[in-house]
Amino acid sequence: MRAALGLVLVSALALGACSSGGDSEETTTGAAACAPSSGPVTLTYTTWIPGIENVVKLWNDKNPNIQVKVQTGPNGNGGTYANFFNQLKAGNAPDLGHIEYDALPSFRVQDGLTNLADCAEVTAAKDQFVDWTWGQVSFGEQNAVYGIPQDTGPMALFYRKDLFEKNNIPVPTTWEEYAAAAEKVKAAGGYITNFSQSDISQFAGLSWQAGGRWFANDGSKWTVNLQDENTTKVANYWQDLISKKLVSAVPPWTTEWDNAYNTGQAWTWVSAVWGANSIKSGAPDTSGKWAVAPMPQWTAGGTVAGNWGGSSTAVFKGSKHPYEAAKFALWLNTSEEALTALNKEAQLYPATKAGAALPALSEGVEFYGGQKIYDVFATASTQVSPDFVWGPTMTSTYATASDGFKGVVSGTGTLLDALKTTQTKTIADLKAQSIPVAE
C-alpha cells in the first residue's frame, strides 16, 4: 500500500515539474547531497512540542558547532502548517519542521521536503524505528526518506477516576457503555467529553479504530471515501451525542477547553498518549484525579485501538545544511537522552523500537495517581491497524471538514453532511493538482 502511495505522489510531482519549466539541482525523486557544511552552523527548527527548549538545550550544550534555534507556534492544523507553506513559497522556511504523519503527503506533493536518503546515518537508522513509521516518512518510494519518525499516537481513554467513583458510574469498556455513561454524567451536571469541532485528527483516529478507510490507491489512481460504512457508524454515533447535548463542544486547544477539564465540566477524553501532557498542563488543579483505561470498543471484548497524531522531524527544501539538520533530527528522535527528555517535557511516545523500554515509561505518573499509564499505551500501540492510508491533501481535507463540523455543533447540518462535502472538495483538490482520482 505504501509503495502505491509513493508512485502516485511521484507521478503528481512529475506532472508539476513538467509544467514548471524550471531546472533543479535535485530531481523530484532524487536525494539531496548530504555533506557537512564548513564552519559553525545555526539551524532553525519550528515545532509546538511543550518544553522543547529544554530538550534542544541538551544538544546545544554539547554541539557548539551545530546550534539549533527553536521557534514555537500553534499545532500544525492550528496554523503552523499554513505558515510552513507560506514560508516555502517565500523561500524562507526553517531548516527543520515538526510535521505529523498525516500532513507529510501534503508537503511531499508540494515538493517542500528534502530527501535525506543520501545521508548515510539516516538510512542506517531505519531498523531502529517501528516499521510502519518508516513507511510514513518514505511513502514506499525507493531511495527516499522525507523525515525522521518522532512519536506515535496510540489512543486510550483518559477519565476522571474520582468523579466516576463518586457517582458510581462504571468506566465504559464499549462505545455503547460510553453513551450510557454520558447520560449519567449529564445527570450529575457534567459532560462525558468535549467533541472536537476543529481538530479533525481526533475523528480520524476514532474512524481508524472502527475500521474506516478514507483513502486507497491502486498504484495509479486514488479512491476517496469519507463515508464508508465504518466511518458512517462513527459519525452517526457522535451525531447522536451532539444532538442529545451529551457532549460539550468548546473549541479545542483554548483556555475554555482547558477550563472544562480543570473544573470537572468534562470527565473524559479519548485521546492519544501525548494527551497526558495536555491534561496535565491544561488542568493542573485535577492532579491525582485522572486515570487511563483502554479505548472503548465497538464489540465487547475487542482489542482495537486508533491512532491520533504521531509526527516526524522533516528537513525543508531549501535548507543549506541538510547534513547537520539530519544529524540533529536523528539525535532528537533516537538518543535515549533526547527521548527521555521529550517524554518528561511532553509525554511523547517514541517511534523507536527501543523507546518503549525507556525507564521513564515504566514509572508511575504522579499526576495520574501514580498509575503506570504508559503500560496502557504500550498495549494500545500493538492494537493499531497499519492499513490506514493518508491522502495527499490532508491539510485541505481537514480544513474543509473543520468548517463543516463547526457548523454541526452550532446546529447546521450533520457530521455526515460535513463528510460528504469534504469528500467532494478533496476530490476536486486532487484533480486540481493533477493527481489521478478513480471515478
Short mmCIF file of C-alpha atoms in Angstrom, two decimals:
data_model
loop_
_atom_site.label_atom_id
_atom_site.label_comp_id
_atom_site.label_asym_id
_atom_site.label_seq_id
_atom_site.Cartn_x
_atom_site.Cartn_y
_atom_site.Cartn_z
CA MET A 1 0.00 0.00 0.00
CA ARG A 2 2.82 2.42 0.83
CA ALA A 3 4.58 1.64 -2.45
CA ALA A 4 1.46 2.60 -4.32
CA LEU A 5 1.25 5.81 -2.32
CA GLY A 6 4.78 6.71 -3.34
CA LEU A 7 4.06 6.02 -7.01
CA VAL A 8 1.04 8.30 -7.04
CA LEU A 9 2.88 11.10 -5.24
CA VAL A 10 5.86 10.86 -7.56
CA SER A 11 3.55 10.94 -10.59
CA ALA A 12 1.93 14.11 -9.29
CA LEU A 13 5.31 15.73 -8.72
CA ALA A 14 6.49 14.75 -12.17
CA LEU A 15 3.47 16.45 -13.71
CA GLY A 16 4.20 19.57 -11.69
CA ALA A 17 7.86 19.55 -12.74
CA CYS A 18 6.95 19.24 -16.42
CA SER A 19 4.67 22.24 -16.22
CA SER A 20 7.06 24.47 -14.26
CA GLY A 21 9.75 24.69 -16.90
CA GLY A 22 12.43 25.21 -14.22
CA ASP A 23 15.65 23.35 -13.53
CA SER A 24 16.70 22.00 -10.18
CA GLU A 25 19.85 20.54 -8.70
CA GLU A 26 17.71 17.80 -7.19
CA THR A 27 15.25 15.72 -9.20
CA THR A 28 11.81 15.19 -7.75
CA THR A 29 12.70 11.66 -6.74
CA GLY A 30 16.45 12.06 -6.11
CA ALA A 31 18.13 12.60 -2.76
CA ALA A 32 19.83 15.83 -1.78
CA ALA A 33 23.57 15.95 -1.35
CA CYS A 34 24.42 15.26 2.29
CA ALA A 35 27.85 16.64 3.13
CA PRO A 36 28.98 18.57 6.22
CA SER A 37 28.98 22.34 5.96
CA SER A 38 32.20 24.24 6.56
CA GLY A 39 32.39 26.19 9.78
CA PRO A 40 29.81 26.61 12.58
CA VAL A 41 26.14 26.17 11.65
CA THR A 42 22.95 27.57 13.17
CA LEU A 43 19.77 25.67 12.32
CA THR A 44 16.19 26.88 12.75
CA TYR A 45 13.58 24.42 13.98
CA THR A 46 9.85 25.12 14.28
CA THR A 47 7.64 22.94 16.48
CA TRP A 48 4.85 23.07 19.05
CA ILE A 49 6.27 20.46 21.45
CA PRO A 50 5.89 21.71 25.04
CA GLY A 51 9.21 22.27 26.75
CA ILE A 52 11.19 21.70 23.56
CA GLU A 53 13.62 24.48 24.53
CA ASN A 54 14.86 22.32 27.41
CA VAL A 55 15.40 19.35 25.10
CA VAL A 56 17.24 21.35 22.46
CA LYS A 57 19.46 22.89 25.15
CA LEU A 58 20.87 19.41 25.80
CA TRP A 59 22.01 19.31 22.18
CA ASN A 60 23.29 22.88 22.05
CA ASP A 61 25.38 22.43 25.20
CA LYS A 62 27.25 19.51 23.60
CA ASN A 63 27.39 20.70 19.99
CA PRO A 64 28.87 24.21 19.83
CA ASN A 65 29.42 23.99 16.06
CA ILE A 66 25.81 22.97 15.29
CA GLN A 67 23.47 25.20 17.23
CA VAL A 68 19.69 24.91 16.96
CA LYS A 69 17.39 27.91 17.34
CA VAL A 70 13.86 26.88 18.32
CA GLN A 71 10.78 28.64 17.02
CA THR A 72 7.45 27.62 18.59
CA GLY A 73 3.89 28.14 17.40
CA PRO A 74 0.41 26.62 17.40
CA ASN A 75 -0.13 22.97 16.49
CA GLY A 76 0.08 22.10 12.81
CA ASN A 77 -3.55 22.40 11.80
CA GLY A 78 -3.89 25.34 14.18
CA GLY A 79 -1.68 27.50 11.98
CA THR A 80 1.86 26.18 11.79
CA TYR A 81 1.31 24.16 8.60
CA ALA A 82 -0.16 27.21 6.87
CA ASN A 83 2.93 29.16 7.96
CA PHE A 84 5.19 26.43 6.60
CA PHE A 85 3.53 26.52 3.17
CA ASN A 86 3.75 30.31 3.06
CA GLN A 87 7.41 30.20 4.08
CA LEU A 88 8.20 27.60 1.44
CA LYS A 89 6.64 29.82 -1.23
CA ALA A 90 8.61 32.81 0.03
CA GLY A 91 11.84 30.83 0.24
CA ASN A 92 12.36 31.42 3.96
CA ALA A 93 11.24 28.16 5.56
CA PRO A 94 13.10 26.94 8.66
CA ASP A 95 15.69 24.19 8.28
CA LEU A 96 13.58 21.72 10.24
CA GLY A 97 9.88 21.41 10.95
CA HIS A 98 7.59 19.33 13.11
CA ILE A 99 5.13 17.59 10.74
CA GLU A 100 2.57 14.94 11.65
CA TYR A 101 2.41 11.82 9.52
CA ASP A 102 -1.00 12.71 8.09
CA ALA A 103 0.32 16.05 6.82
CA LEU A 104 3.57 14.79 5.29
CA PRO A 105 1.95 13.81 1.96
CA SER A 106 0.71 17.39 1.52
CA PHE A 107 4.26 18.71 1.83
CA ARG A 108 5.57 15.95 -0.43
CA VAL A 109 3.10 16.83 -3.18
CA GLN A 110 4.21 20.45 -2.95
CA ASP A 111 7.87 19.32 -3.21
CA GLY A 112 8.62 21.05 0.06
CA LEU A 113 10.73 18.36 1.73
CA THR A 114 14.41 17.46 1.45
CA ASN A 115 15.05 13.82 0.60
CA LEU A 116 17.60 12.63 3.17
CA ALA A 117 18.32 9.27 1.56
CA ASP A 118 21.92 10.24 0.75
CA CYS A 119 22.61 10.84 4.45
CA ALA A 120 24.22 7.54 5.42
CA GLU A 121 23.40 7.94 9.11
CA VAL A 122 19.73 8.38 8.23
CA THR A 123 19.35 5.27 6.10
CA ALA A 124 21.37 3.27 8.64
CA ALA A 125 18.83 4.21 11.32
CA LYS A 126 15.85 2.61 9.55
CA ASP A 127 15.79 -0.54 11.68
CA GLN A 128 15.69 1.49 14.89
CA PHE A 129 12.11 2.61 14.16
CA VAL A 130 8.78 0.84 14.39
CA ASP A 131 8.28 -0.50 10.87
CA TRP A 132 5.07 1.32 9.98
CA THR A 133 6.53 4.70 10.96
CA TRP A 134 9.36 4.39 8.42
CA GLY A 135 6.73 3.80 5.76
CA GLN A 136 5.11 7.06 6.83
CA VAL A 137 8.26 9.06 6.04
CA SER A 138 9.34 7.21 2.89
CA PHE A 139 5.92 6.70 1.23
CA GLY A 140 7.25 3.38 -0.04
CA GLU A 141 9.49 5.17 -2.55
CA GLN A 142 12.91 3.79 -3.37
CA ASN A 143 15.89 5.80 -2.12
CA ALA A 144 13.65 8.16 -0.18
CA VAL A 145 13.44 9.46 3.40
CA TYR A 146 11.48 12.67 3.90
CA GLY A 147 11.64 12.91 7.68
CA ILE A 148 12.79 11.20 10.84
CA PRO A 149 9.95 9.48 12.77
CA GLN A 150 9.46 11.08 16.16
CA ASP A 151 6.46 9.70 18.01
CA THR A 152 3.26 7.74 17.62
CA GLY A 153 -0.23 8.40 18.93
CA PRO A 154 -1.94 5.21 20.17
CA MET A 155 -5.25 6.17 21.74
CA ALA A 156 -6.85 5.34 25.09
CA LEU A 157 -9.45 6.74 27.50
CA PHE A 158 -8.41 9.45 29.96
CA TYR A 159 -11.07 9.72 32.65
CA ARG A 160 -11.75 11.42 35.97
CA LYS A 161 -11.47 8.42 38.25
CA ASP A 162 -12.70 10.36 41.27
CA LEU A 163 -15.89 11.56 39.59
CA PHE A 164 -16.75 8.15 38.14
CA GLU A 165 -16.27 6.53 41.55
CA LYS A 166 -18.16 9.25 43.43
CA ASN A 167 -21.18 8.86 41.13
CA ASN A 168 -20.99 5.05 40.90
CA ILE A 169 -20.58 5.12 37.13
CA PRO A 170 -18.64 2.15 35.70
CA VAL A 171 -15.71 3.02 33.47
CA PRO A 172 -17.02 2.26 29.95
CA THR A 173 -15.34 -0.54 28.02
CA THR A 174 -17.57 -0.31 24.92
CA TRP A 175 -18.96 2.61 22.96
CA GLU A 176 -22.45 1.50 23.96
CA GLU A 177 -21.44 1.79 27.62
CA TYR A 178 -19.80 5.14 26.88
CA ALA A 179 -23.09 6.54 25.56
CA ALA A 180 -24.91 5.20 28.62
CA ALA A 181 -22.30 6.80 30.87
CA ALA A 182 -22.81 10.09 29.01
CA GLU A 183 -26.43 10.15 30.17
CA LYS A 184 -25.38 9.60 33.80
CA VAL A 185 -22.63 12.19 33.63
CA LYS A 186 -25.07 14.74 32.24
CA ALA A 187 -27.45 13.97 35.10
CA ALA A 188 -24.57 14.60 37.51
CA GLY A 189 -24.00 18.04 35.99
CA GLY A 190 -21.12 17.37 33.61
CA TYR A 191 -20.32 16.24 30.09
CA ILE A 192 -18.78 12.91 29.19
CA THR A 193 -16.31 14.72 26.92
CA ASN A 194 -15.78 17.62 24.60
CA PHE A 195 -16.40 16.95 20.91
CA SER A 196 -13.61 18.44 18.82
CA GLN A 197 -15.21 20.78 16.32
CA SER A 198 -11.99 21.89 14.65
CA ASP A 199 -9.20 19.34 15.15
CA ILE A 200 -10.43 16.59 12.84
CA SER A 201 -7.44 14.39 13.64
CA GLN A 202 -9.35 13.01 16.62
CA PHE A 203 -12.27 11.97 14.42
CA ALA A 204 -9.80 10.34 12.05
CA GLY A 205 -8.40 8.32 14.95
CA LEU A 206 -11.89 7.25 16.01
CA SER A 207 -12.67 6.19 12.44
CA TRP A 208 -9.33 4.38 12.20
CA GLN A 209 -10.24 2.28 15.25
CA ALA A 210 -13.65 1.44 13.80
CA GLY A 211 -12.13 0.18 10.55
CA GLY A 212 -12.82 3.26 8.44
CA ARG A 213 -10.51 3.71 5.47
CA TRP A 214 -10.71 7.13 3.84
CA PHE A 215 -8.13 6.78 1.09
CA ALA A 216 -6.79 3.99 -1.08
CA ASN A 217 -4.86 3.73 -4.32
CA ASP A 218 -4.04 1.03 -6.82
CA GLY A 219 -0.70 2.47 -7.89
CA SER A 220 -2.18 4.80 -10.47
CA LYS A 221 -5.33 6.40 -9.05
CA TRP A 222 -6.72 7.48 -5.68
CA THR A 223 -10.05 6.41 -4.25
CA VAL A 224 -11.60 8.79 -1.73
CA ASN A 225 -14.37 7.59 0.58
CA LEU A 226 -15.02 9.55 3.76
CA GLN A 227 -18.44 7.93 4.07
CA ASP A 228 -17.56 4.25 4.17
CA GLU A 229 -19.66 2.01 6.39
CA ASN A 230 -17.41 2.21 9.44
CA THR A 231 -16.84 5.96 9.25
CA THR A 232 -20.59 6.42 8.87
CA LYS A 233 -21.07 4.38 12.04
CA VAL A 234 -18.70 6.66 13.94
CA ALA A 235 -20.31 9.81 12.53
CA ASN A 236 -23.82 8.67 13.45
CA TYR A 237 -22.67 7.75 16.96
CA TRP A 238 -21.22 11.16 17.71
CA GLN A 239 -24.07 12.94 15.94
CA ASP A 240 -26.43 11.29 18.40
CA LEU A 241 -24.40 12.51 21.39
CA ILE A 242 -24.23 16.01 19.93
CA SER A 243 -27.96 16.12 19.17
CA LYS A 244 -28.78 15.00 22.72
CA LYS A 245 -26.38 17.63 24.11
CA LEU A 246 -24.46 14.94 25.99
CA VAL A 247 -21.10 16.39 24.94
CA SER A 248 -19.75 19.91 25.14
CA ALA A 249 -18.30 21.49 22.01
CA VAL A 250 -15.86 24.19 23.03
CA PRO A 251 -13.00 24.79 20.58
CA PRO A 252 -10.02 22.55 21.38
CA TRP A 253 -6.65 23.94 22.44
CA THR A 254 -8.21 27.03 24.02
CA THR A 255 -8.44 28.40 27.55
CA GLU A 256 -12.13 27.48 27.52
CA TRP A 257 -11.21 23.90 26.65
CA ASP A 258 -8.66 23.73 29.47
CA ASN A 259 -11.17 25.15 31.94
CA ALA A 260 -13.73 22.49 31.04
CA TYR A 261 -11.30 19.82 32.18
CA ASN A 262 -9.80 21.79 35.06
CA THR A 263 -13.23 22.45 36.63
CA GLY A 264 -14.71 18.99 36.12
CA GLN A 265 -17.15 20.05 33.42
CA ALA A 266 -15.66 17.42 31.07
CA TRP A 267 -14.99 13.97 32.55
CA THR A 268 -13.19 12.03 29.84
CA TRP A 269 -11.07 12.47 26.75
CA VAL A 270 -10.46 9.74 24.18
CA SER A 271 -7.03 10.82 23.11
CA ALA A 272 -3.52 9.76 22.19
CA VAL A 273 -0.62 9.15 24.52
CA TRP A 274 0.58 12.74 24.14
CA GLY A 275 -2.75 13.85 25.63
CA ALA A 276 -1.30 13.03 29.04
CA ASN A 277 0.63 16.28 28.90
CA SER A 278 -2.29 18.28 27.51
CA ILE A 279 -4.42 17.39 30.53
CA LYS A 280 -1.55 17.87 32.97
CA SER A 281 -0.73 21.34 31.66
CA GLY A 282 -4.31 22.44 31.00
CA ALA A 283 -5.97 21.10 34.15
CA PRO A 284 -3.36 21.45 36.92
CA ASP A 285 -5.98 21.58 39.68
CA THR A 286 -7.01 17.99 38.95
CA SER A 287 -3.68 16.32 39.72
CA GLY A 288 -4.09 12.82 41.10
CA LYS A 289 -7.72 12.57 39.98
CA TRP A 290 -7.22 11.11 36.50
CA ALA A 291 -6.62 7.58 35.26
CA VAL A 292 -6.19 5.89 31.88
CA ALA A 293 -8.10 2.89 30.52
CA PRO A 294 -8.19 1.16 27.13
CA MET A 295 -10.19 2.84 24.39
CA PRO A 296 -13.90 1.82 24.35
CA GLN A 297 -14.60 -0.96 21.86
CA TRP A 298 -17.28 -1.37 19.22
CA THR A 299 -17.52 -5.05 20.11
CA ALA A 300 -17.42 -6.23 23.72
CA GLY A 301 -14.12 -7.91 24.42
CA GLY A 302 -12.47 -6.31 21.39
CA THR A 303 -8.86 -5.17 21.39
CA VAL A 304 -8.60 -2.49 18.72
CA ALA A 305 -7.06 0.96 19.15
CA GLY A 306 -6.99 4.03 16.99
CA ASN A 307 -4.07 6.36 16.38
CA TRP A 308 -4.20 10.13 16.68
CA GLY A 309 -1.18 12.03 15.50
CA GLY A 310 2.35 10.89 15.68
CA SER A 311 4.88 13.02 13.93
CA SER A 312 8.21 13.42 12.24
CA THR A 313 11.06 15.89 12.12
CA ALA A 314 11.46 16.92 8.49
CA VAL A 315 14.13 18.96 6.71
CA PHE A 316 12.56 21.50 4.37
CA LYS A 317 13.58 22.03 0.77
CA GLY A 318 15.97 24.93 0.63
CA SER A 319 17.88 24.14 3.82
CA LYS A 320 21.57 24.88 3.25
CA HIS A 321 22.61 22.40 5.92
CA PRO A 322 20.85 19.05 5.32
CA TYR A 323 23.70 17.07 6.87
CA GLU A 324 23.63 18.98 10.14
CA ALA A 325 19.81 19.10 10.17
CA ALA A 326 19.63 15.33 9.70
CA LYS A 327 22.23 14.80 12.42
CA PHE A 328 20.18 16.84 14.90
CA ALA A 329 16.89 15.16 13.88
CA LEU A 330 18.41 11.73 14.44
CA TRP A 331 19.71 12.70 17.88
CA LEU A 332 16.33 14.20 18.79
CA ASN A 333 14.43 11.05 17.86
CA THR A 334 16.80 8.16 18.63
CA SER A 335 19.06 9.04 21.56
CA GLU A 336 17.96 7.87 24.99
CA GLU A 337 18.86 11.30 26.35
CA ALA A 338 16.54 13.15 23.98
CA LEU A 339 13.71 10.59 24.09
CA THR A 340 13.72 10.65 27.89
CA ALA A 341 13.62 14.45 27.87
CA LEU A 342 10.82 14.53 25.27
CA ASN A 343 8.78 12.20 27.42
CA LYS A 344 9.46 14.24 30.55
CA GLU A 345 8.57 17.55 28.91
CA ALA A 346 5.70 16.50 26.65
CA GLN A 347 4.90 12.83 27.33
CA LEU A 348 5.80 11.93 23.74
CA TYR A 349 5.72 8.22 22.98
CA PRO A 350 8.83 7.32 20.94
CA ALA A 351 8.67 5.92 17.42
CA THR A 352 11.81 3.85 18.01
CA LYS A 353 11.60 0.19 18.94
CA ALA A 354 13.89 0.73 21.91
CA GLY A 355 11.92 3.77 23.03
CA ALA A 356 9.15 1.70 24.56
CA ALA A 357 11.70 0.31 27.03
CA LEU A 358 12.80 3.70 28.34
CA PRO A 359 12.95 3.66 32.15
CA ALA A 360 10.77 6.78 32.19
CA LEU A 361 7.96 4.85 30.51
CA SER A 362 7.88 2.15 33.17
CA GLU A 363 7.34 4.54 36.06
CA GLY A 364 4.11 5.64 37.67
CA VAL A 365 2.98 9.16 36.80
CA GLU A 366 2.14 11.30 39.81
CA PHE A 367 -0.49 13.39 38.01
CA TYR A 368 -2.36 10.16 37.21
CA GLY A 369 -2.38 8.93 40.76
CA GLY A 370 0.86 7.01 40.32
CA GLN A 371 -0.61 4.82 37.59
CA LYS A 372 1.83 3.37 35.06
CA ILE A 373 -0.17 4.90 32.23
CA TYR A 374 2.34 4.02 29.51
CA ASP A 375 1.62 0.33 30.01
CA VAL A 376 -1.87 1.06 28.64
CA PHE A 377 -0.47 2.87 25.62
CA ALA A 378 2.21 0.23 25.02
CA THR A 379 -0.58 -2.31 24.63
CA ALA A 380 -2.66 0.06 22.51
CA SER A 381 0.26 0.64 20.14
CA THR A 382 0.19 -3.05 19.23
CA GLN A 383 -3.55 -2.84 18.50
CA VAL A 384 -3.43 -0.11 15.82
CA SER A 385 -4.07 -1.31 12.28
CA PRO A 386 -1.23 -0.42 9.88
CA ASP A 387 -3.64 -0.19 6.94
CA PHE A 388 -4.89 3.38 7.35
CA VAL A 389 -3.65 5.49 4.41
CA TRP A 390 -3.48 9.28 4.45
CA GLY A 391 -4.44 11.24 1.37
CA PRO A 392 -2.02 13.64 -0.33
CA THR A 393 -4.00 16.78 0.54
CA MET A 394 -4.85 16.21 4.20
CA THR A 395 -4.36 19.79 5.31
CA SER A 396 -7.07 20.87 2.89
CA THR A 397 -9.25 17.87 3.76
CA TYR A 398 -9.05 18.72 7.46
CA ALA A 399 -9.78 22.40 6.83
CA THR A 400 -12.96 21.58 4.91
CA ALA A 401 -14.10 19.04 7.49
CA SER A 402 -13.41 21.50 10.28
CA ASP A 403 -15.67 24.11 8.66
CA GLY A 404 -18.42 21.51 8.42
CA PHE A 405 -18.01 20.21 11.98
CA LYS A 406 -18.16 23.75 13.36
CA GLY A 407 -21.49 24.15 11.63
CA VAL A 408 -22.76 20.89 13.11
CA VAL A 409 -22.10 21.88 16.72
CA SER A 410 -23.89 25.18 16.10
CA GLY A 411 -26.92 23.33 14.72
CA THR A 412 -26.30 23.41 10.97
CA GLY A 413 -26.28 20.08 9.14
CA THR A 414 -24.90 16.75 10.33
CA LEU A 415 -21.49 15.15 10.54
CA LEU A 416 -22.34 13.01 7.52
CA ASP A 417 -23.25 16.16 5.58
CA ALA A 418 -19.87 17.63 6.50
CA LEU A 419 -18.05 14.46 5.44
CA LYS A 420 -19.89 14.42 2.11
CA THR A 421 -18.87 18.00 1.40
CA THR A 422 -15.30 17.22 2.46
CA GLN A 423 -15.13 14.24 0.12
CA THR A 424 -16.33 16.33 -2.83
CA LYS A 425 -13.84 19.10 -2.06
CA THR A 426 -10.98 16.63 -1.55
CA ILE A 427 -11.58 15.01 -4.94
CA ALA A 428 -11.64 18.46 -6.54
CA ASP A 429 -8.36 19.35 -4.81
CA LEU A 430 -6.69 16.19 -6.09
CA LYS A 431 -7.81 16.84 -9.63
CA ALA A 432 -6.67 20.45 -9.44
CA GLN A 433 -3.17 19.20 -8.62
CA SER A 434 -3.26 16.66 -11.47
CA ILE A 435 -3.37 13.75 -9.02
CA PRO A 436 -5.34 10.90 -10.67
CA VAL A 437 -8.65 10.02 -8.99
CA ALA A 438 -10.79 6.95 -9.59
CA GLU A 439 -14.28 7.93 -10.70
#
